[in-house]
Amino acid sequence: MIKNAQELKLLLSSPKKIVITTHKGPDGDAIGSSLGLLHLLKQLGHEVQIITPNEYAKFLHWLPGNNTVINYNGNEIIANKITSQAEIIFLLDFSHLSRIATYADAIKNSNATKVMIDHHQDPDMDIADIIFSDISACSTAQMVFEVIEAMDMSNYLNKVIAECLYVGIMTDTGSFKYASTTAKTHHVIAELINAGAENAKIHDLIYDNSSATRIQLLGYCLNEKLRLYPENNAAIISLTDEELKRFEFKKGDTEGFVNYALAIEGIKFAIFIAEKDGIVKLSLRSKGDFKVNQIANKYFSGGGHMNASGGMSELSVNDTIIKVEKIIIKYKSELTKIN
Ligand code: 5GP
Ligand code: MN
C-alpha cells in the first residue's frame, strides 16, 4: 500500500488528464468511490472525467458531481476521445475488464497509466500498472480513503469527498452490518462525519426516498413471488419484464430486495432473479461460508464476493428458476451445515 501510494503520489504531482471508470450497473460503492476520488483529484488541479459503462440508479443522482458523469452507452465517440487522451485511468470497484462491457476496448487500447483500487477476489493483475487490491476491505470507498491517507493527503478531505465515500461504505456494508465492517470502517466513518458528511441525511436520501410503486413492487415480491425451500435453507424471488413494467420499474428499484429473502429465519442462500430489457440477471446472497461467488461463476458467468454476487442467465425466468432449484438441491448438504 505505502509503496503504491508513493508511486501514485508522484504520478499526481503534476496536472494530468484523468479518467475514472467503474463496473457496469454501478452501485453506491462504484459511484461513491469514483466521485469521492474525482473531488480529491480536482482539488489537486487535475482534469478529471468519470465514465461509467452504463446508467445507474436514480437514488445515487443527488451525489455531488453526478451531473458531470458521462455514460459510455450512447456517448461512445466523446468517451473514446477522452479515454484516448487520458494520461491516468483509475479502475474502481472491479478487477476484470469484462465488468465494463463495451467500454473495455477503449481502456485496453489506451496508453494511460492504469491504477486499480478494488476489493473483489482474484484481480486480473494484467489490466493495471498500479494495483491496490484488498479483498478483505468492506468497500472500494474505504480503500480510496486509505489511499488518500497513505498519500498524506487527508488535509484535502472535505464535505463532498466525505459524503461520496460515506455512500460507498454505507451501501457496500449493508449500513455497517456485514462481517466486512471492521473497527477500521467505523474509524473511517468517524473521520468522514468529522469532515462534514451528514450521515442521517445520506441514509434518508438513499433508503427512504423510494417511489410508491417501488414499495408496492416490494410488497408484491414478498406476498406473491417468494419461493421458500426450508429443507434446503434457500429462498428465491423472481420477476419478469412484464411484472416490472406493471410496477413502473426504474433502474435501482429492486436493489436490496434479495436481502428480504435472506432475512427469513433459517435462510442461508437467497436468490433474486429479474428479467430486465430481455436479460435475466441474478443476485445471490448467503450467510456463513457458502460461497455464492463460486456459484455465480460456475453457473451464471458472474462473480463477486463470498456472500454477495451476481451473474446472468441465458434461459427464461422460469427456466432459470428450475436451474436454481437444481443448484439448491445439489448444495443441500452444504446449505444445511451452516449455523
Ligand atoms: P448485485 O447482486 O448487487 O448486482 O451484485 C452483488 C455483487 O456481485 C457486487 O459486488 C458485484 O460486483 C458482483 N456482480 C454482480 N453482477 C456481476 C456479474 O455479472 N459478474 C461479476 N463478475 N460480478 C458481478
Ligand atoms: Mn464494492
Short mmCIF file of C-alpha atoms and ligand atoms in Angstrom, two decimals:
data_model
loop_
_atom_site.label_atom_id
_atom_site.label_comp_id
_atom_site.label_asym_id
_atom_site.label_seq_id
_atom_site.Cartn_x
_atom_site.Cartn_y
_atom_site.Cartn_z
CA MET A 1 0.00 0.00 0.00
CA ILE A 2 2.68 2.52 1.05
CA LYS A 3 4.94 1.87 -1.95
CA ASN A 4 1.98 2.05 -4.34
CA ALA A 5 0.72 5.20 -2.63
CA GLN A 6 4.10 6.87 -3.07
CA GLU A 7 4.18 5.90 -6.73
CA LEU A 8 0.68 7.28 -7.20
CA LYS A 9 1.50 10.48 -5.32
CA LEU A 10 4.46 11.06 -7.63
CA LEU A 11 2.26 10.43 -10.65
CA LEU A 12 -0.22 13.01 -9.32
CA SER A 13 2.45 15.63 -8.56
CA SER A 14 1.84 17.47 -11.86
CA PRO A 15 -1.52 18.21 -13.55
CA LYS A 16 -2.80 15.28 -15.59
CA LYS A 17 -5.73 14.31 -17.79
CA ILE A 18 -7.50 11.62 -15.79
CA VAL A 19 -10.38 9.23 -16.43
CA ILE A 20 -12.12 7.31 -13.65
CA THR A 21 -14.23 4.30 -14.54
CA THR A 22 -16.12 1.65 -12.63
CA HIS A 23 -18.15 -1.51 -13.22
CA LYS A 24 -21.33 -1.78 -15.28
CA GLY A 25 -24.55 -1.35 -13.34
CA PRO A 26 -22.69 0.96 -10.97
CA ASP A 27 -23.82 0.67 -7.35
CA GLY A 28 -23.35 3.00 -4.38
CA ASP A 29 -19.75 1.93 -3.85
CA ALA A 30 -18.87 2.28 -7.55
CA ILE A 31 -20.31 5.79 -7.83
CA GLY A 32 -19.39 6.93 -4.29
CA SER A 33 -15.74 5.91 -4.62
CA SER A 34 -15.49 7.37 -8.15
CA LEU A 35 -16.99 10.73 -7.19
CA GLY A 36 -15.02 10.88 -3.91
CA LEU A 37 -11.81 10.37 -5.86
CA LEU A 38 -12.89 12.89 -8.52
CA HIS A 39 -13.34 15.63 -5.92
CA LEU A 40 -9.88 14.92 -4.48
CA LEU A 41 -8.18 14.94 -7.90
CA LYS A 42 -9.91 18.18 -8.92
CA GLN A 43 -8.58 19.90 -5.81
CA LEU A 44 -5.10 18.75 -6.84
CA GLY A 45 -5.55 20.56 -10.17
CA HIS A 46 -6.17 17.61 -12.49
CA GLU A 47 -8.62 17.43 -15.38
CA VAL A 48 -10.90 14.55 -14.39
CA GLN A 49 -13.75 12.74 -16.16
CA ILE A 50 -15.81 9.84 -14.79
CA ILE A 51 -17.06 7.48 -17.50
CA THR A 52 -19.48 4.71 -16.46
CA PRO A 53 -20.17 1.73 -18.77
CA ASN A 54 -23.92 2.33 -18.42
CA GLU A 55 -26.62 4.07 -16.44
CA TYR A 56 -27.18 3.77 -12.69
CA ALA A 57 -29.96 4.10 -10.12
CA LYS A 58 -31.68 7.42 -9.53
CA PHE A 59 -31.17 7.22 -5.78
CA LEU A 60 -27.48 7.99 -6.45
CA HIS A 61 -28.12 11.04 -8.63
CA TRP A 62 -28.05 13.53 -5.75
CA LEU A 63 -24.37 12.86 -5.13
CA PRO A 64 -22.16 15.93 -5.68
CA GLY A 65 -20.61 15.85 -9.15
CA ASN A 66 -23.18 13.37 -10.53
CA ASN A 67 -24.14 15.70 -13.39
CA THR A 68 -20.57 15.61 -14.77
CA VAL A 69 -20.53 11.81 -15.22
CA ILE A 70 -20.54 10.50 -18.82
CA ASN A 71 -22.46 7.31 -19.57
CA TYR A 72 -20.46 5.36 -22.20
CA ASN A 73 -23.69 3.90 -23.58
CA GLY A 74 -24.82 6.43 -26.15
CA ASN A 75 -21.78 8.73 -25.76
CA GLU A 76 -19.17 6.40 -27.26
CA ILE A 77 -17.49 8.94 -29.55
CA ILE A 78 -16.77 11.58 -26.94
CA ALA A 79 -15.97 8.96 -24.28
CA ASN A 80 -13.48 7.19 -26.58
CA LYS A 81 -11.82 10.53 -27.39
CA ILE A 82 -11.43 11.49 -23.72
CA THR A 83 -10.18 7.99 -22.90
CA SER A 84 -7.57 8.04 -25.66
CA GLN A 85 -6.25 11.39 -24.36
CA ALA A 86 -6.11 10.32 -20.71
CA GLU A 87 -2.72 10.04 -19.02
CA ILE A 88 -4.05 8.18 -15.98
CA ILE A 89 -7.08 5.88 -15.81
CA PHE A 90 -8.46 4.75 -12.47
CA LEU A 91 -10.31 1.42 -12.42
CA LEU A 92 -12.51 1.43 -9.33
CA ASP A 93 -14.54 -1.37 -7.75
CA PHE A 94 -13.80 -4.01 -10.40
CA SER A 95 -10.83 -6.14 -11.35
CA HIS A 96 -11.69 -7.75 -14.70
CA LEU A 97 -12.31 -5.85 -17.93
CA SER A 98 -15.38 -8.00 -18.62
CA ARG A 99 -17.05 -5.93 -15.87
CA ILE A 100 -17.02 -2.77 -18.01
CA ALA A 101 -18.81 -4.25 -21.00
CA THR A 102 -18.36 -2.42 -24.32
CA TYR A 103 -16.08 0.22 -22.76
CA ALA A 104 -13.33 -2.42 -22.28
CA ASP A 105 -11.78 -1.97 -25.74
CA ALA A 106 -11.19 1.76 -25.24
CA ILE A 107 -9.45 1.02 -21.92
CA LYS A 108 -7.36 -1.77 -23.46
CA ASN A 109 -6.24 0.48 -26.33
CA SER A 110 -5.26 3.39 -24.08
CA ASN A 111 -1.62 4.11 -23.24
CA ALA A 112 -2.52 5.75 -19.92
CA THR A 113 -1.07 4.56 -16.62
CA LYS A 114 -3.83 2.44 -15.10
CA VAL A 115 -4.50 2.41 -11.39
CA MET A 116 -6.80 -0.20 -9.89
CA ILE A 117 -8.43 0.28 -6.49
CA ASP A 118 -10.65 -2.70 -5.73
CA HIS A 119 -11.83 -5.23 -3.17
CA HIS A 120 -13.01 -8.14 -5.36
CA GLN A 121 -11.42 -11.60 -5.38
CA ASP A 122 -8.87 -12.77 -7.96
CA PRO A 123 -7.95 -9.47 -9.59
CA ASP A 124 -6.58 -9.58 -13.11
CA MET A 125 -3.08 -8.20 -12.45
CA ASP A 126 -2.51 -7.54 -16.16
CA ILE A 127 -5.06 -4.76 -16.53
CA ALA A 128 -3.38 -2.11 -14.35
CA ASP A 129 0.09 -0.72 -13.63
CA ILE A 130 -0.51 0.24 -10.01
CA ILE A 131 -2.79 -2.11 -8.10
CA PHE A 132 -4.42 -1.50 -4.76
CA SER A 133 -6.28 -4.76 -4.07
CA ASP A 134 -7.68 -5.72 -0.68
CA ILE A 135 -10.25 -8.50 -0.76
CA SER A 136 -10.88 -8.06 2.98
CA ALA A 137 -11.88 -4.40 2.54
CA CYS A 138 -15.61 -3.77 3.00
CA SER A 139 -15.73 -1.35 0.09
CA THR A 140 -13.69 0.40 -2.55
CA ALA A 141 -14.73 3.69 -0.94
CA GLN A 142 -12.93 2.72 2.27
CA MET A 143 -9.87 1.83 0.17
CA VAL A 144 -9.99 5.25 -1.53
CA PHE A 145 -9.97 6.80 1.95
CA GLU A 146 -6.96 4.64 2.87
CA VAL A 147 -5.12 5.57 -0.33
CA ILE A 148 -5.74 9.28 0.40
CA GLU A 149 -4.36 8.72 3.92
CA ALA A 150 -1.34 6.81 2.62
CA MET A 151 -0.55 9.66 0.20
CA ASP A 152 -0.61 12.09 3.19
CA MET A 153 -3.50 13.95 1.62
CA SER A 154 -6.06 13.72 4.44
CA ASN A 155 -5.97 17.53 4.66
CA TYR A 156 -7.89 17.57 1.35
CA LEU A 157 -10.87 15.70 2.84
CA ASN A 158 -13.93 17.93 2.70
CA LYS A 159 -17.69 17.57 2.86
CA VAL A 160 -18.19 16.48 -0.76
CA ILE A 161 -15.45 13.84 -0.68
CA ALA A 162 -16.73 12.67 2.71
CA GLU A 163 -20.36 12.31 1.55
CA CYS A 164 -19.38 10.36 -1.57
CA LEU A 165 -17.15 7.94 0.34
CA TYR A 166 -19.78 7.60 3.09
CA VAL A 167 -22.31 6.42 0.48
CA GLY A 168 -19.85 3.83 -0.85
CA ILE A 169 -19.07 2.39 2.57
CA MET A 170 -22.67 2.52 3.79
CA THR A 171 -24.15 0.74 0.76
CA ASP A 172 -21.44 -1.96 0.43
CA THR A 173 -21.66 -2.86 4.14
CA GLY A 174 -25.48 -3.01 4.20
CA SER A 175 -25.36 0.02 6.52
CA PHE A 176 -22.43 -1.31 8.56
CA LYS A 177 -23.93 -4.72 9.29
CA TYR A 178 -21.93 -7.16 7.15
CA ALA A 179 -18.96 -9.07 8.56
CA SER A 180 -16.67 -6.97 6.36
CA THR A 181 -17.41 -3.99 8.65
CA THR A 182 -14.44 -3.58 10.98
CA ALA A 183 -13.26 -1.17 13.66
CA LYS A 184 -11.27 0.48 10.87
CA THR A 185 -14.52 1.01 8.93
CA HIS A 186 -16.06 2.80 11.90
CA HIS A 187 -12.90 4.89 12.34
CA VAL A 188 -13.07 5.89 8.68
CA ILE A 189 -16.78 6.73 9.04
CA ALA A 190 -15.99 8.88 12.11
CA GLU A 191 -13.40 10.76 10.02
CA LEU A 192 -15.95 11.26 7.23
CA ILE A 193 -18.53 12.65 9.67
CA ASN A 194 -15.81 14.92 11.11
CA ALA A 195 -15.11 16.11 7.58
CA GLY A 196 -18.77 17.12 7.16
CA ALA A 197 -20.70 14.03 5.98
CA GLU A 198 -24.32 14.39 7.12
CA ASN A 199 -24.99 10.75 7.96
CA ALA A 200 -28.73 10.97 8.71
CA LYS A 201 -29.38 12.97 5.53
CA ILE A 202 -27.43 10.41 3.46
CA HIS A 203 -29.37 7.42 4.88
CA ASP A 204 -32.62 9.24 4.14
CA LEU A 205 -31.66 10.12 0.55
CA ILE A 206 -30.54 6.56 -0.24
CA TYR A 207 -33.01 4.39 1.65
CA ASP A 208 -36.10 6.46 2.44
CA ASN A 209 -36.72 8.17 -0.83
CA SER A 210 -38.49 5.47 -2.90
CA SER A 211 -41.36 5.87 -5.32
CA ALA A 212 -44.66 4.42 -4.10
CA THR A 213 -44.55 1.88 -6.94
CA ARG A 214 -41.16 0.59 -5.76
CA ILE A 215 -42.53 -0.12 -2.28
CA GLN A 216 -45.61 -1.72 -3.88
CA LEU A 217 -43.33 -3.89 -6.05
CA LEU A 218 -41.51 -4.99 -2.89
CA GLY A 219 -44.86 -5.89 -1.31
CA TYR A 220 -45.79 -7.89 -4.42
CA CYS A 221 -42.45 -9.75 -4.33
CA LEU A 222 -42.84 -10.69 -0.69
CA ASN A 223 -46.52 -11.64 -0.92
CA GLU A 224 -46.64 -13.41 -4.23
CA LYS A 225 -43.19 -14.08 -5.63
CA LEU A 226 -41.28 -15.59 -2.73
CA ARG A 227 -40.47 -19.30 -3.06
CA LEU A 228 -39.22 -20.95 0.11
CA TYR A 229 -37.17 -24.13 0.28
CA PRO A 230 -36.95 -24.58 4.07
CA GLU A 231 -35.38 -28.07 3.86
CA ASN A 232 -32.54 -26.53 1.86
CA ASN A 233 -32.30 -23.21 3.74
CA ALA A 234 -32.88 -21.35 0.48
CA ALA A 235 -35.32 -18.82 -0.98
CA ILE A 236 -35.93 -17.39 -4.44
CA ILE A 237 -37.67 -14.20 -5.54
CA SER A 238 -38.24 -13.72 -9.27
CA LEU A 239 -39.72 -11.05 -11.53
CA THR A 240 -40.45 -10.94 -15.24
CA ASP A 241 -40.19 -7.92 -17.53
CA GLU A 242 -43.99 -7.73 -17.57
CA GLU A 243 -44.21 -7.59 -13.77
CA LEU A 244 -41.53 -4.90 -13.58
CA LYS A 245 -43.38 -2.82 -16.16
CA ARG A 246 -46.60 -3.21 -14.20
CA PHE A 247 -44.90 -1.50 -11.25
CA GLU A 248 -43.28 1.22 -13.41
CA PHE A 249 -39.81 -0.20 -12.78
CA LYS A 250 -36.92 2.28 -12.79
CA LYS A 251 -33.24 1.30 -12.58
CA GLY A 252 -32.31 0.56 -8.97
CA ASP A 253 -35.86 -0.19 -7.83
CA THR A 254 -35.12 -3.83 -6.99
CA GLU A 255 -31.84 -3.11 -5.21
CA GLY A 256 -31.91 -4.74 -1.78
CA PHE A 257 -34.94 -6.97 -2.46
CA VAL A 258 -32.78 -10.11 -2.24
CA ASN A 259 -31.92 -9.22 1.36
CA TYR A 260 -35.55 -9.70 2.43
CA ALA A 261 -35.34 -13.34 1.37
CA LEU A 262 -32.12 -13.69 3.37
CA ALA A 263 -33.75 -12.03 6.40
CA ILE A 264 -36.04 -15.03 6.93
CA GLU A 265 -35.06 -17.27 9.83
CA GLY A 266 -33.04 -20.27 8.64
CA ILE A 267 -32.44 -18.97 5.10
CA LYS A 268 -28.75 -19.12 4.21
CA PHE A 269 -28.95 -18.75 0.43
CA ALA A 270 -31.16 -16.16 -1.26
CA ILE A 271 -31.56 -15.71 -4.99
CA PHE A 272 -33.22 -12.80 -6.74
CA ILE A 273 -33.96 -13.28 -10.46
CA ALA A 274 -35.19 -10.47 -12.68
CA GLU A 275 -35.61 -10.06 -16.40
CA LYS A 276 -34.56 -6.55 -17.39
CA ASP A 277 -34.68 -5.49 -21.05
CA GLY A 278 -34.73 -9.13 -22.10
CA ILE A 279 -31.68 -10.09 -19.99
CA VAL A 280 -32.13 -12.34 -16.95
CA LYS A 281 -29.90 -11.13 -14.09
CA LEU A 282 -29.35 -12.85 -10.78
CA SER A 283 -28.36 -11.52 -7.39
CA LEU A 284 -27.06 -14.15 -5.00
CA ARG A 285 -26.62 -13.66 -1.25
CA SER A 286 -25.58 -16.05 1.51
CA LYS A 287 -24.80 -16.34 5.18
CA GLY A 288 -21.78 -18.15 6.62
CA ASP A 289 -19.19 -19.74 4.37
CA PHE A 290 -21.47 -20.65 1.46
CA LYS A 291 -19.54 -19.10 -1.43
CA VAL A 292 -22.06 -17.57 -3.79
CA ASN A 293 -19.28 -16.10 -5.95
CA GLN A 294 -18.35 -19.70 -6.90
CA ILE A 295 -21.99 -20.45 -7.75
CA ALA A 296 -22.24 -17.21 -9.78
CA ASN A 297 -19.05 -18.05 -11.62
CA LYS A 298 -19.80 -21.72 -12.28
CA TYR A 299 -23.44 -21.41 -13.35
CA PHE A 300 -24.15 -17.78 -14.27
CA SER A 301 -21.00 -16.28 -15.90
CA GLY A 302 -20.66 -13.95 -12.93
CA GLY A 303 -18.81 -13.42 -9.70
CA GLY A 304 -18.49 -11.05 -6.78
CA HIS A 305 -17.87 -11.61 -3.08
CA MET A 306 -18.29 -14.74 -0.94
CA ASN A 307 -21.67 -13.61 0.45
CA ALA A 308 -22.84 -11.23 -2.30
CA SER A 309 -22.53 -11.99 -6.00
CA GLY A 310 -24.27 -11.56 -9.30
CA GLY A 311 -24.50 -13.09 -12.72
CA MET A 312 -26.81 -13.71 -15.64
CA SER A 313 -28.75 -16.47 -17.31
CA GLU A 314 -29.44 -17.18 -20.95
CA LEU A 315 -32.64 -19.03 -20.01
CA SER A 316 -36.10 -17.59 -19.44
CA VAL A 317 -37.07 -16.55 -15.90
CA ASN A 318 -38.98 -19.81 -15.40
CA ASP A 319 -36.16 -22.00 -16.70
CA THR A 320 -33.70 -20.03 -14.57
CA ILE A 321 -35.83 -20.82 -11.51
CA ILE A 322 -35.65 -24.52 -12.43
CA LYS A 323 -31.87 -24.28 -12.83
CA VAL A 324 -31.55 -22.56 -9.44
CA GLU A 325 -33.79 -25.18 -7.81
CA LYS A 326 -31.42 -27.89 -9.07
CA ILE A 327 -28.47 -25.98 -7.61
CA ILE A 328 -30.26 -25.66 -4.27
CA ILE A 329 -30.80 -29.42 -4.21
CA LYS A 330 -27.22 -30.14 -5.27
CA TYR A 331 -25.79 -27.99 -2.47
CA LYS A 332 -28.30 -29.09 0.19
CA SER A 333 -25.70 -30.69 2.47
CA GLU A 334 -23.52 -27.53 2.47
CA LEU A 335 -26.53 -25.28 2.99
CA THR A 336 -27.90 -27.25 5.91
CA LYS A 337 -24.49 -27.33 7.65
CA ILE A 338 -24.35 -23.53 8.10
CA ASN A 339 -25.23 -22.36 11.60
P1 5GP B 1 -25.69 -7.29 -7.20
O1 5GP B 1 -26.37 -8.56 -6.83
O2 5GP B 1 -25.94 -6.24 -6.16
O3 5GP B 1 -25.94 -6.85 -8.59
O4 5GP B 1 -24.13 -7.59 -7.13
C1 5GP B 1 -23.53 -8.09 -5.96
C2 5GP B 1 -22.05 -8.26 -6.16
O5 5GP B 1 -21.79 -9.15 -7.23
C3 5GP B 1 -21.29 -6.98 -6.49
O6 5GP B 1 -20.12 -6.95 -5.70
C4 5GP B 1 -20.91 -7.08 -7.94
O7 5GP B 1 -19.64 -6.56 -8.12
C5 5GP B 1 -20.94 -8.58 -8.21
N1 5GP B 1 -21.57 -8.85 -9.52
C6 5GP B 1 -22.84 -8.56 -9.91
N2 5GP B 1 -23.06 -8.94 -11.17
C7 5GP B 1 -21.91 -9.50 -11.61
C8 5GP B 1 -21.51 -10.07 -12.87
O8 5GP B 1 -22.26 -10.18 -13.83
N3 5GP B 1 -20.20 -10.52 -12.93
C9 5GP B 1 -19.34 -10.44 -11.87
N4 5GP B 1 -18.09 -10.89 -12.01
N5 5GP B 1 -19.69 -9.90 -10.69
C10 5GP B 1 -20.95 -9.43 -10.55
MN MN B 2 -17.73 -2.50 -3.93
#
